[in-house]
Amino acid sequence: GAGVSQSPRYKVAKRGQDVALRCDPISGHVSLFWYQQALGQGPEFLTYFQNEAQLDKSGLPSDRFFAERPEGSVSTLKIQRTQQEDSAVYLCASSLDSNYGYTFGSGTRLTVV
Amino acid sequence: TQLLEQSPQFLSIQEGENLTVYCNSSSVFSSLQWYRQEPGEGPVLLVTVVTGGEVKKLKRLTFQFGDARKDSSLHITAAQPGDTGLYLCAGRLAYSGGSNYKLTFGKGTLLTVNP
């Protein structure tokens, strides 16, 4: 596609519910990143994929967070047993190469109630 | 401690005024990028600077990378309401131990340009 597509745009989850956030990167982009942006803050790194390989997951806040990119294209960020502190905008970005600038999607705003 | 400190945090000005926002760190960066983010959207890349002392211009926007590659500034001339948004700087650490793919973001400067 022309840009990075994320779905859903908005998600309201009850505390304890599992959620799955989808990212469809620009075709041919090798690098894919997930970031978390809390209200009034800059994006914080969560995880990095090069093709299907997850090379860095050091930013994932806990073992409730899991990301995958099985065929080196679409990626899914899963959050199990959501908690209120998980409320944030989750941004996906892709890049031709890890040294290039990122193209971000519009994000998924997750609200845990 | 924030790796990249941006100032000011908020800025509200009138159309036609000039402004400068700053991005500072005690760490050295191999490259630094500026993004603009509008409400409900993801950040959009404006510029990448890689050489100490480098100056890049994008219409009314002027970006400068510090000589020591630890800081950067963004100057906007004759601001317009369309410039309103969150301006984020983001950098790749020069000595990142192999994780030079990772962009570290500042908290941003929220700019409002009033007509």
mmCIF file of C-alpha atoms in Angstrom:
data_model
loop_
_atom_site.group_PDB
_atom_site.id
_atom_site.type_symbol
_atom_site.label_atom_id
_atom_site.label_comp_id
_atom_site.label_asym_id
_atom_site.label_seq_id
_atom_site.Cartn_x
_atom_site.Cartn_y
_atom_site.Cartn_z
ATOM 1 C CA GLY A 1 0.000 0.000 0.000
ATOM 2 C CA ALA A 2 0.876 3.653 -0.158
ATOM 3 C CA GLY A 3 1.378 4.015 3.566
ATOM 4 C CA VAL A 4 1.517 2.106 6.829
ATOM 5 C CA SER A 5 -1.941 0.934 7.813
ATOM 6 C CA GLN A 6 -2.924 0.163 11.403
ATOM 7 C CA SER A 7 -6.133 -1.339 12.707
ATOM 8 C CA PRO A 8 -8.220 -0.819 14.632
ATOM 9 C CA ARG A 9 -7.850 2.961 15.000
ATOM 10 C CA TYR A 10 -9.496 2.854 18.403
ATOM 11 C CA LYS A 11 -9.881 0.014 20.866
ATOM 12 C CA VAL A 12 -11.596 0.045 24.235
ATOM 13 C CA ALA A 13 -10.800 -3.008 26.330
ATOM 14 C CA LYS A 14 -11.991 -4.050 29.739
ATOM 15 C CA ARG A 15 -9.222 -4.668 32.234
ATOM 16 C CA GLY A 16 -8.056 -8.253 31.882
ATOM 17 C CA GLN A 17 -9.107 -8.587 28.249
ATOM 18 C CA ASP A 18 -6.637 -9.631 25.537
ATOM 19 C CA VAL A 19 -6.178 -7.344 22.506
ATOM 20 C CA ALA A 20 -4.471 -7.686 19.126
ATOM 21 C CA LEU A 21 -3.272 -4.690 17.142
ATOM 22 C CA ARG A 22 -2.459 -5.041 13.466
ATOM 23 C CA CYS A 23 0.139 -3.261 11.331
ATOM 24 C CA ASP A 24 0.354 -3.497 7.547
ATOM 25 C CA PRO A 25 3.685 -1.889 6.510
ATOM 26 C CA ILE A 26 4.687 -0.413 3.192
ATOM 27 C CA SER A 27 5.338 -3.202 0.718
ATOM 28 C CA GLY A 28 9.027 -4.073 0.511
ATOM 29 C CA HIS A 29 9.977 -2.401 3.772
ATOM 30 C CA VAL A 30 12.336 -4.722 5.585
ATOM 31 C CA SER A 31 12.324 -2.991 8.959
ATOM 32 C CA LEU A 32 9.259 -2.730 11.195
ATOM 33 C CA PHE A 33 9.029 -1.068 14.567
ATOM 34 C CA TRP A 34 6.401 -0.779 17.299
ATOM 35 C CA TYR A 35 6.341 2.241 19.580
ATOM 36 C CA GLN A 36 4.114 3.202 22.508
ATOM 37 C CA GLN A 37 3.114 6.832 22.958
ATOM 38 C CA ALA A 38 1.543 7.908 26.232
ATOM 39 C CA LEU A 39 -0.443 11.141 26.402
ATOM 40 C CA GLY A 40 1.861 14.151 26.216
ATOM 41 C CA GLN A 41 4.961 12.048 25.651
ATOM 42 C CA GLY A 42 7.172 11.121 22.743
ATOM 43 C CA PRO A 43 7.032 7.599 21.289
ATOM 44 C CA GLU A 44 8.856 4.918 23.272
ATOM 45 C CA PHE A 45 10.488 1.956 21.510
ATOM 46 C CA LEU A 46 8.884 -1.434 22.033
ATOM 47 C CA THR A 47 10.286 -3.861 19.466
ATOM 48 C CA TYR A 48 12.038 -4.192 16.086
ATOM 49 C CA PHE A 49 11.705 -6.697 13.242
ATOM 50 C CA GLN A 50 13.969 -7.214 10.272
ATOM 51 C CA ASN A 51 11.811 -9.201 7.870
ATOM 52 C CA GLU A 52 10.301 -11.962 10.025
ATOM 53 C CA ALA A 53 13.053 -11.934 12.649
ATOM 54 C CA GLN A 54 12.386 -10.084 15.897
ATOM 55 C CA LEU A 55 15.848 -8.664 16.554
ATOM 56 C CA ASP A 56 15.042 -6.520 19.572
ATOM 57 C CA LYS A 57 12.191 -6.786 22.046
ATOM 58 C CA SER A 58 13.917 -4.938 24.858
ATOM 59 C CA GLY A 59 11.240 -2.235 25.040
ATOM 60 C CA LEU A 60 8.295 -4.524 25.696
ATOM 61 C CA PRO A 61 7.066 -3.524 29.180
ATOM 62 C CA SER A 62 6.233 -7.023 30.410
ATOM 63 C CA ASP A 63 5.702 -10.596 29.309
ATOM 64 C CA ARG A 64 2.062 -9.693 28.666
ATOM 65 C CA PHE A 65 3.244 -8.012 25.462
ATOM 66 C CA PHE A 66 4.015 -10.148 22.441
ATOM 67 C CA ALA A 67 4.716 -9.187 18.825
ATOM 68 C CA GLU A 68 5.076 -11.259 15.688
ATOM 69 C CA ARG A 69 5.672 -10.817 11.969
ATOM 70 C CA PRO A 70 5.505 -14.394 10.681
ATOM 71 C CA GLU A 71 5.861 -13.766 6.943
ATOM 72 C CA GLY A 72 7.943 -10.623 7.092
ATOM 73 C CA SER A 73 5.053 -8.370 6.183
ATOM 74 C CA VAL A 74 2.017 -7.818 8.448
ATOM 75 C CA SER A 75 2.780 -7.583 12.146
ATOM 76 C CA THR A 76 0.576 -8.070 15.185
ATOM 77 C CA LEU A 77 1.146 -6.691 18.668
ATOM 78 C CA LYS A 78 -0.743 -8.663 21.278
ATOM 79 C CA ILE A 79 -1.357 -7.567 24.817
ATOM 80 C CA GLN A 80 -2.667 -10.139 27.254
ATOM 81 C CA ARG A 81 -4.656 -9.351 30.404
ATOM 82 C CA THR A 82 -4.699 -5.635 29.691
ATOM 83 C CA GLN A 83 -4.210 -3.195 32.543
ATOM 84 C CA GLN A 84 -5.024 0.494 32.845
ATOM 85 C CA GLU A 85 -1.386 1.488 32.446
ATOM 86 C CA ASP A 86 -1.439 -0.093 28.982
ATOM 87 C CA SER A 87 -3.679 2.760 27.785
ATOM 88 C CA ALA A 88 -1.710 4.605 25.099
ATOM 89 C CA VAL A 89 -1.362 5.059 21.363
ATOM 90 C CA TYR A 90 0.499 2.188 19.740
ATOM 91 C CA LEU A 91 2.404 3.285 16.656
ATOM 92 C CA CYS A 92 3.821 1.055 13.970
ATOM 93 C CA ALA A 93 6.540 2.275 11.610
ATOM 94 C CA SER A 94 8.303 0.709 8.675
ATOM 95 C CA SER A 95 11.468 1.539 6.817
ATOM 96 C CA LEU A 96 13.338 0.304 3.733
ATOM 97 C CA ASP A 97 16.378 -0.169 5.893
ATOM 98 C CA SER A 98 17.023 0.418 9.558
ATOM 99 C CA ASN A 99 19.175 3.465 8.753
ATOM 100 C CA TYR A 100 16.431 5.331 6.912
ATOM 101 C CA GLY A 101 13.716 7.517 8.343
ATOM 102 C CA TYR A 102 10.554 5.845 9.452
ATOM 103 C CA THR A 103 7.082 5.998 7.926
ATOM 104 C CA PHE A 104 4.551 5.796 10.723
ATOM 105 C CA GLY A 105 0.996 4.596 10.670
ATOM 106 C CA SER A 106 -1.775 6.625 12.284
ATOM 107 C CA GLY A 107 -1.648 4.451 15.386
ATOM 108 C CA THR A 108 -4.132 2.509 17.481
ATOM 109 C CA ARG A 109 -5.474 4.337 20.527
ATOM 110 C CA LEU A 110 -5.995 1.726 23.248
ATOM 111 C CA THR A 111 -8.094 2.628 26.268
ATOM 112 C CA VAL A 112 -8.340 0.110 29.088
ATOM 113 C CA VAL A 113 -11.312 0.636 31.387
ATOM 114 C CA THR B 1 16.278 10.788 32.685
ATOM 115 C CA GLN B 2 15.222 11.750 29.163
ATOM 116 C CA LEU B 3 17.972 11.112 26.617
ATOM 117 C CA LEU B 4 16.733 13.928 24.361
ATOM 118 C CA GLU B 5 15.428 17.054 26.068
ATOM 119 C CA GLN B 6 13.192 19.300 23.997
ATOM 120 C CA SER B 7 12.371 22.903 24.840
ATOM 121 C CA PRO B 8 10.103 24.631 25.175
ATOM 122 C CA GLN B 9 7.491 21.991 25.940
ATOM 123 C CA PHE B 10 4.654 24.309 24.808
ATOM 124 C CA LEU B 11 4.744 27.322 22.495
ATOM 125 C CA SER B 12 1.821 29.503 21.434
ATOM 126 C CA ILE B 13 2.504 32.297 18.957
ATOM 127 C CA GLN B 14 0.745 34.549 16.471
ATOM 128 C CA GLU B 15 0.814 33.991 12.730
ATOM 129 C CA GLY B 16 3.843 35.638 11.146
ATOM 130 C CA GLU B 17 6.155 35.307 14.143
ATOM 131 C CA ASN B 18 9.468 33.445 14.094
ATOM 132 C CA LEU B 19 10.335 30.693 16.550
ATOM 133 C CA THR B 20 13.074 28.260 17.480
ATOM 134 C CA VAL B 21 12.726 24.951 19.288
ATOM 135 C CA TYR B 22 15.611 23.015 20.740
ATOM 136 C CA CYS B 23 16.637 19.408 21.170
ATOM 137 C CA ASN B 24 19.541 18.758 23.556
ATOM 138 C CA SER B 25 21.438 15.774 24.888
ATOM 139 C CA SER B 26 24.651 14.857 26.635
ATOM 140 C CA SER B 27 25.017 11.919 24.214
ATOM 141 C CA VAL B 28 26.432 11.901 20.699
ATOM 142 C CA PHE B 29 24.165 10.910 17.829
ATOM 143 C CA SER B 30 25.091 9.478 14.431
ATOM 144 C CA SER B 31 21.972 11.069 12.984
ATOM 145 C CA LEU B 32 19.060 13.094 14.174
ATOM 146 C CA GLN B 33 15.595 13.462 12.702
ATOM 147 C CA TRP B 34 12.730 15.875 13.165
ATOM 148 C CA TYR B 35 9.116 14.774 12.888
ATOM 149 C CA ARG B 36 5.803 16.634 13.047
ATOM 150 C CA GLN B 37 2.773 14.951 14.520
ATOM 151 C CA GLU B 38 -0.807 16.171 14.217
ATOM 152 C CA PRO B 39 -3.608 15.029 16.557
ATOM 153 C CA GLY B 40 -4.764 11.494 15.810
ATOM 154 C CA GLU B 41 -1.961 10.847 13.345
ATOM 155 C CA GLY B 42 1.485 9.309 13.403
ATOM 156 C CA PRO B 43 4.660 11.412 13.227
ATOM 157 C CA VAL B 44 5.732 12.519 9.751
ATOM 158 C CA LEU B 45 9.425 12.805 8.935
ATOM 159 C CA LEU B 46 10.570 16.355 8.108
ATOM 160 C CA VAL B 47 14.352 16.016 7.858
ATOM 161 C CA THR B 48 17.393 13.912 8.714
ATOM 162 C CA VAL B 49 20.737 15.487 9.642
ATOM 163 C CA VAL B 50 23.897 13.413 9.882
ATOM 164 C CA THR B 51 26.934 15.726 9.842
ATOM 165 C CA GLY B 52 28.000 17.953 12.748
ATOM 166 C CA GLY B 53 27.264 21.590 11.910
ATOM 167 C CA GLU B 54 24.914 20.635 9.089
ATOM 168 C CA VAL B 55 22.132 23.053 8.183
ATOM 169 C CA LYS B 56 19.123 22.004 6.113
ATOM 170 C CA LYS B 57 16.286 24.161 4.884
ATOM 171 C CA LEU B 58 12.780 23.042 4.040
ATOM 172 C CA LYS B 59 10.817 26.086 2.833
ATOM 173 C CA ARG B 60 10.357 28.207 5.994
ATOM 174 C CA LEU B 61 11.921 25.593 8.271
ATOM 175 C CA THR B 62 15.660 25.576 9.041
ATOM 176 C CA PHE B 63 17.242 22.641 10.856
ATOM 177 C CA GLN B 64 20.694 22.666 12.389
ATOM 178 C CA PHE B 65 22.750 19.815 13.840
ATOM 179 C CA GLY B 66 25.243 20.852 16.506
ATOM 180 C CA ASP B 67 28.967 20.629 15.795
ATOM 181 C CA ALA B 68 29.390 17.921 18.429
ATOM 182 C CA ARG B 69 26.274 16.075 17.213
ATOM 183 C CA LYS B 70 24.667 16.341 20.646
ATOM 184 C CA ASP B 71 21.988 18.888 19.887
ATOM 185 C CA SER B 72 19.756 20.290 17.177
ATOM 186 C CA SER B 73 17.435 23.198 16.569
ATOM 187 C CA LEU B 74 14.449 23.888 14.375
ATOM 188 C CA HIS B 75 13.731 27.468 13.328
ATOM 189 C CA ILE B 76 10.461 28.444 11.673
ATOM 190 C CA THR B 77 10.189 31.772 9.872
ATOM 191 C CA ALA B 78 6.839 33.552 9.544
ATOM 192 C CA ALA B 79 4.845 30.778 11.203
ATOM 193 C CA GLN B 80 1.451 29.889 9.778
ATOM 194 C CA PRO B 81 -1.541 28.132 11.396
ATOM 195 C CA GLY B 82 -0.729 25.083 9.277
ATOM 196 C CA ASP B 83 2.536 24.728 11.205
ATOM 197 C CA THR B 84 0.567 23.828 14.338
ATOM 198 C CA GLY B 85 1.525 20.422 15.697
ATOM 199 C CA LEU B 86 3.822 18.414 17.941
ATOM 200 C CA TYR B 87 7.453 18.655 16.824
ATOM 201 C CA LEU B 88 9.539 15.654 17.833
ATOM 202 C CA CYS B 89 13.259 15.179 17.555
ATOM 203 C CA ALA B 90 14.602 11.637 17.395
ATOM 204 C CA GLY B 91 18.143 10.343 17.216
ATOM 205 C CA ARG B 92 20.263 7.274 16.676
ATOM 206 C CA LEU B 93 23.018 6.998 19.267
ATOM 207 C CA ALA B 94 26.544 7.030 17.856
ATOM 208 C CA TYR B 95 27.709 4.400 20.329
ATOM 209 C CA SER B 96 24.713 2.144 20.537
ATOM 210 C CA GLY B 97 26.359 -1.228 20.902
ATOM 211 C CA GLY B 98 24.819 -2.573 17.716
ATOM 212 C CA SER B 99 21.331 -1.152 18.163
ATOM 213 C CA ASN B 100 21.755 1.757 15.769
ATOM 214 C CA TYR B 101 18.394 0.889 14.183
ATOM 215 C CA LYS B 102 16.669 2.285 17.268
ATOM 216 C CA LEU B 103 15.325 5.833 17.211
ATOM 217 C CA THR B 104 15.066 7.541 20.599
ATOM 218 C CA PHE B 105 12.485 10.328 20.747
ATOM 219 C CA GLY B 106 12.224 13.467 22.820
ATOM 220 C CA LYS B 107 8.917 14.433 24.450
ATOM 221 C CA GLY B 108 8.223 17.035 21.807
ATOM 222 C CA THR B 109 7.322 20.706 21.553
ATOM 223 C CA LEU B 110 3.616 21.418 21.106
ATOM 224 C CA LEU B 111 3.355 24.433 18.807
ATOM 225 C CA THR B 112 0.164 26.418 18.323
ATOM 226 C CA VAL B 113 0.086 29.169 15.707
ATOM 227 C CA ASN B 114 -2.903 31.438 16.124
ATOM 228 C CA PRO B 115 -4.392 33.244 13.094
#
